[in-house]
Amino acid sequence: MTEVVVESRSPSQDHLDLLFVMALRKSRVISKAIMVHWRPSHQEPLLWAADAVVSATTWWIDGHGAGFERLQERVRVVCVD
């Protein structure tokens, strides 16, 4: 069984995330067998890693690439118009 942990932010935002997951399942983008759990970031250290990658990428987009340079061999950037 595959499990995914999503950062819990607030009841209303978690509900919106759940609706998104349900839509992905309905459209068969993700399997219904994937278990999704919401946890506060302080309970799941790997969520911190995702935040670090997003922050470094955002800084890179804004022209401050020092943090992103350490990740660029492991990150694939896809530009969407």
Coordinates of N, CA and C in Angstrom, one line a residue:
M1 N 0.8 -1.2 0.0 CA 0.0 0.0 0.0 C 0.9 1.2 0.0
T2 N 0.5 2.2 -0.8 CA 1.2 3.5 -0.8 C 0.6 4.5 0.0
E3 N 1.4 5.2 0.8 CA 0.8 6.3 1.7 C 1.5 7.6 1.3
V4 N 0.7 8.7 1.4 CA 1.1 10.0 1.2 C 0.7 10.8 2.4
V5 N 1.7 11.7 2.8 CA 1.4 12.6 3.9 C 1.3 14.0 3.4
V6 N 0.3 14.7 3.7 CA 0.0 16.0 3.3 C 0.1 16.9 4.6
E7 N 0.7 18.1 4.5 CA 0.8 19.0 5.6 C -0.6 19.5 6.0
S8 N -1.0 19.3 7.2 CA -2.2 19.9 7.7 C -2.0 21.3 8.0
R9 N -2.9 22.2 7.5 CA -2.7 23.6 7.7 C -3.9 24.2 8.5
S10 N -5.1 23.9 8.1 CA -6.3 24.3 8.9 C -7.4 23.4 8.4
P11 N -8.5 23.3 9.2 CA -9.6 22.5 8.8 C -10.1 22.8 7.4
S12 N -10.3 24.1 7.1 CA -10.8 24.5 5.8 C -9.9 24.2 4.7
Q13 N -8.6 24.4 4.9 CA -7.6 24.1 3.8 C -7.4 22.6 3.7
D14 N -7.5 21.9 4.8 CA -7.4 20.4 4.7 C -8.6 19.9 3.9
H15 N -9.8 20.5 4.1 CA -11.0 20.0 3.4 C -10.8 20.3 1.9
L16 N -10.2 21.4 1.5 CA -10.0 21.7 0.1 C -9.0 20.7 -0.5
D17 N -8.0 20.4 0.3 CA -7.0 19.4 -0.2 C -7.7 18.0 -0.4
L18 N -8.6 17.7 0.5 CA -9.3 16.4 0.4 C -10.2 16.4 -0.8
L19 N -10.8 17.5 -1.1 CA -11.6 17.6 -2.4 C -10.8 17.4 -3.6
F20 N -9.6 18.0 -3.5 CA -8.6 17.8 -4.7 C -8.2 16.4 -4.8
V21 N -7.9 15.7 -3.7 CA -7.5 14.3 -3.8 C -8.7 13.5 -4.3
M22 N -9.9 13.8 -3.9 CA -11.1 13.0 -4.4 C -11.2 13.2 -5.9
A23 N -11.0 14.5 -6.4 CA -11.1 14.7 -7.8 C -10.0 14.0 -8.6
L24 N -8.8 13.9 -8.0 CA -7.7 13.2 -8.7 C -8.1 11.7 -8.8
R25 N -8.7 11.2 -7.7 CA -9.1 9.8 -7.7 C -10.2 9.5 -8.7
K26 N -11.2 10.4 -8.7 CA -12.3 10.2 -9.7 C -11.8 10.3 -11.1
S27 N -10.9 11.1 -11.4 CA -10.4 11.2 -12.8 C -9.3 10.2 -13.1
R28 N -9.0 9.4 -12.1 CA -8.0 8.3 -12.2 C -6.6 8.8 -12.4
V29 N -6.3 10.0 -12.0 CA -4.9 10.5 -12.0 C -4.1 9.7 -10.9
I30 N -4.7 9.5 -9.8 CA -4.1 8.7 -8.7 C -5.0 7.5 -8.4
S31 N -4.4 6.5 -7.9 CA -5.2 5.3 -7.5 C -6.0 5.5 -6.2
K32 N -7.1 4.9 -6.2 CA -7.9 4.9 -5.0 C -7.3 4.1 -3.8
A33 N -6.3 3.3 -4.2 CA -5.6 2.5 -3.2 C -4.5 3.3 -2.4
I34 N -4.2 4.5 -2.9 CA -3.2 5.4 -2.2 C -3.9 6.0 -0.9
M35 N -3.3 5.8 0.2 CA -3.8 6.3 1.5 C -3.2 7.7 1.7
V36 N -4.1 8.7 2.0 CA -3.6 10.0 2.2 C -3.9 10.4 3.6
H37 N -2.9 10.9 4.3 CA -3.0 11.3 5.7 C -2.6 12.8 5.8
W38 N -3.2 13.5 6.7 CA -2.9 14.9 7.0 C -2.2 14.9 8.4
R39 N -1.0 15.6 8.4 CA -0.3 15.7 9.7 C 0.3 17.1 9.8
P40 N 0.4 17.7 11.0 CA 1.1 18.9 11.2 C 2.5 18.7 10.9
S41 N 3.2 19.8 10.3 CA 4.6 19.6 9.9 C 5.5 19.2 11.0
H42 N 5.2 19.6 12.3 CA 6.1 19.2 13.4 C 6.0 17.7 13.7
Q43 N 5.0 17.0 13.2 CA 4.9 15.6 13.4 C 5.6 14.8 12.2
E44 N 5.9 15.5 11.1 CA 6.5 14.7 10.0 C 7.7 15.5 9.4
P45 N 8.9 15.1 9.9 CA 10.1 15.9 9.5 C 10.3 16.0 8.0
L46 N 9.8 15.0 7.2 CA 10.1 15.1 5.7 C 9.3 16.2 5.1
L47 N 8.2 16.7 5.8 CA 7.5 17.8 5.2 C 8.5 19.1 5.2
W48 N 9.4 19.1 6.2 CA 10.3 20.2 6.3 C 11.2 20.2 5.0
A49 N 11.6 19.0 4.6 CA 12.5 18.9 3.4 C 11.7 19.5 2.1
A50 N 10.4 19.1 2.0 CA 9.7 19.7 0.9 C 9.6 21.2 1.0
D51 N 9.4 21.7 2.2 CA 9.4 23.2 2.3 C 10.7 23.8 1.9
A52 N 11.8 23.2 2.2 CA 13.1 23.7 1.9 C 13.3 23.7 0.4
V53 N 12.9 22.7 -0.3 CA 13.0 22.6 -1.8 C 12.2 23.7 -2.4
V54 N 10.9 23.8 -1.9 CA 10.0 24.9 -2.5 C 10.6 26.3 -2.3
S55 N 11.1 26.5 -1.0 CA 11.7 27.8 -0.7 C 12.9 28.1 -1.6
A56 N 13.8 27.1 -1.8 CA 15.0 27.3 -2.6 C 14.6 27.6 -4.1
T57 N 13.6 26.9 -4.5 CA 13.1 27.1 -5.9 C 12.5 28.5 -6.1
T58 N 11.7 28.9 -5.1 CA 11.1 30.2 -5.2 C 12.1 31.3 -5.2
W59 N 13.1 31.2 -4.4 CA 14.2 32.1 -4.3 C 14.9 32.2 -5.7
W60 N 15.1 31.0 -6.3 CA 15.8 30.9 -7.6 C 15.0 31.6 -8.6
I61 N 13.7 31.4 -8.6 CA 12.8 32.1 -9.6 C 12.9 33.6 -9.4
D62 N 13.1 34.1 -8.1 CA 13.2 35.5 -7.8 C 14.6 36.0 -8.1
G63 N 15.5 35.2 -8.6 CA 16.8 35.7 -8.9 C 17.9 35.5 -7.8
H64 N 17.6 34.7 -6.8 CA 18.5 34.4 -5.7 C 18.7 32.9 -5.6
G65 N 19.6 32.4 -6.5 CA 19.8 31.0 -6.7 C 20.7 30.2 -5.8
A66 N 21.3 30.9 -4.8 CA 22.3 30.2 -4.0 C 21.8 28.9 -3.4
G67 N 20.7 28.8 -2.8 CA 20.1 27.6 -2.2 C 19.8 26.6 -3.3
F68 N 19.2 27.1 -4.4 CA 18.8 26.2 -5.5 C 20.0 25.5 -6.2
E69 N 21.1 26.2 -6.2 CA 22.3 25.6 -6.9 C 22.7 24.3 -6.2
R70 N 22.5 24.1 -4.9 CA 22.8 22.9 -4.3 C 21.8 21.8 -4.6
L71 N 20.6 22.1 -5.1 CA 19.6 21.1 -5.5 C 19.5 20.8 -7.0
Q72 N 20.0 21.7 -7.8 CA 19.7 21.7 -9.2 C 20.0 20.3 -9.9
E73 N 20.9 19.5 -9.4 CA 21.2 18.2 -10.0 C 20.1 17.2 -9.7
R74 N 19.3 17.5 -8.6 CA 18.3 16.6 -8.2 C 16.9 17.1 -8.4
V75 N 16.7 18.3 -8.9 CA 15.4 18.9 -9.2 C 15.2 19.1 -10.6
R76 N 14.0 18.7 -11.1 CA 13.6 19.0 -12.5 C 12.6 20.1 -12.5
V77 N 12.9 21.2 -13.2 CA 12.0 22.3 -13.3 C 11.2 22.2 -14.5
V78 N 9.9 22.3 -14.4 CA 9.0 22.3 -15.6 C 8.3 23.7 -15.6
C79 N 8.5 24.4 -16.7 CA 7.8 25.7 -16.8 C 6.5 25.5 -17.5
V80 N 5.5 26.1 -16.9 CA 4.1 26.0 -17.5 C 3.7 27.4 -17.8
D81 N 3.2 27.6 -19.0 CA 2.7 29.0 -19.4 C 1.3 29.2 -18.8

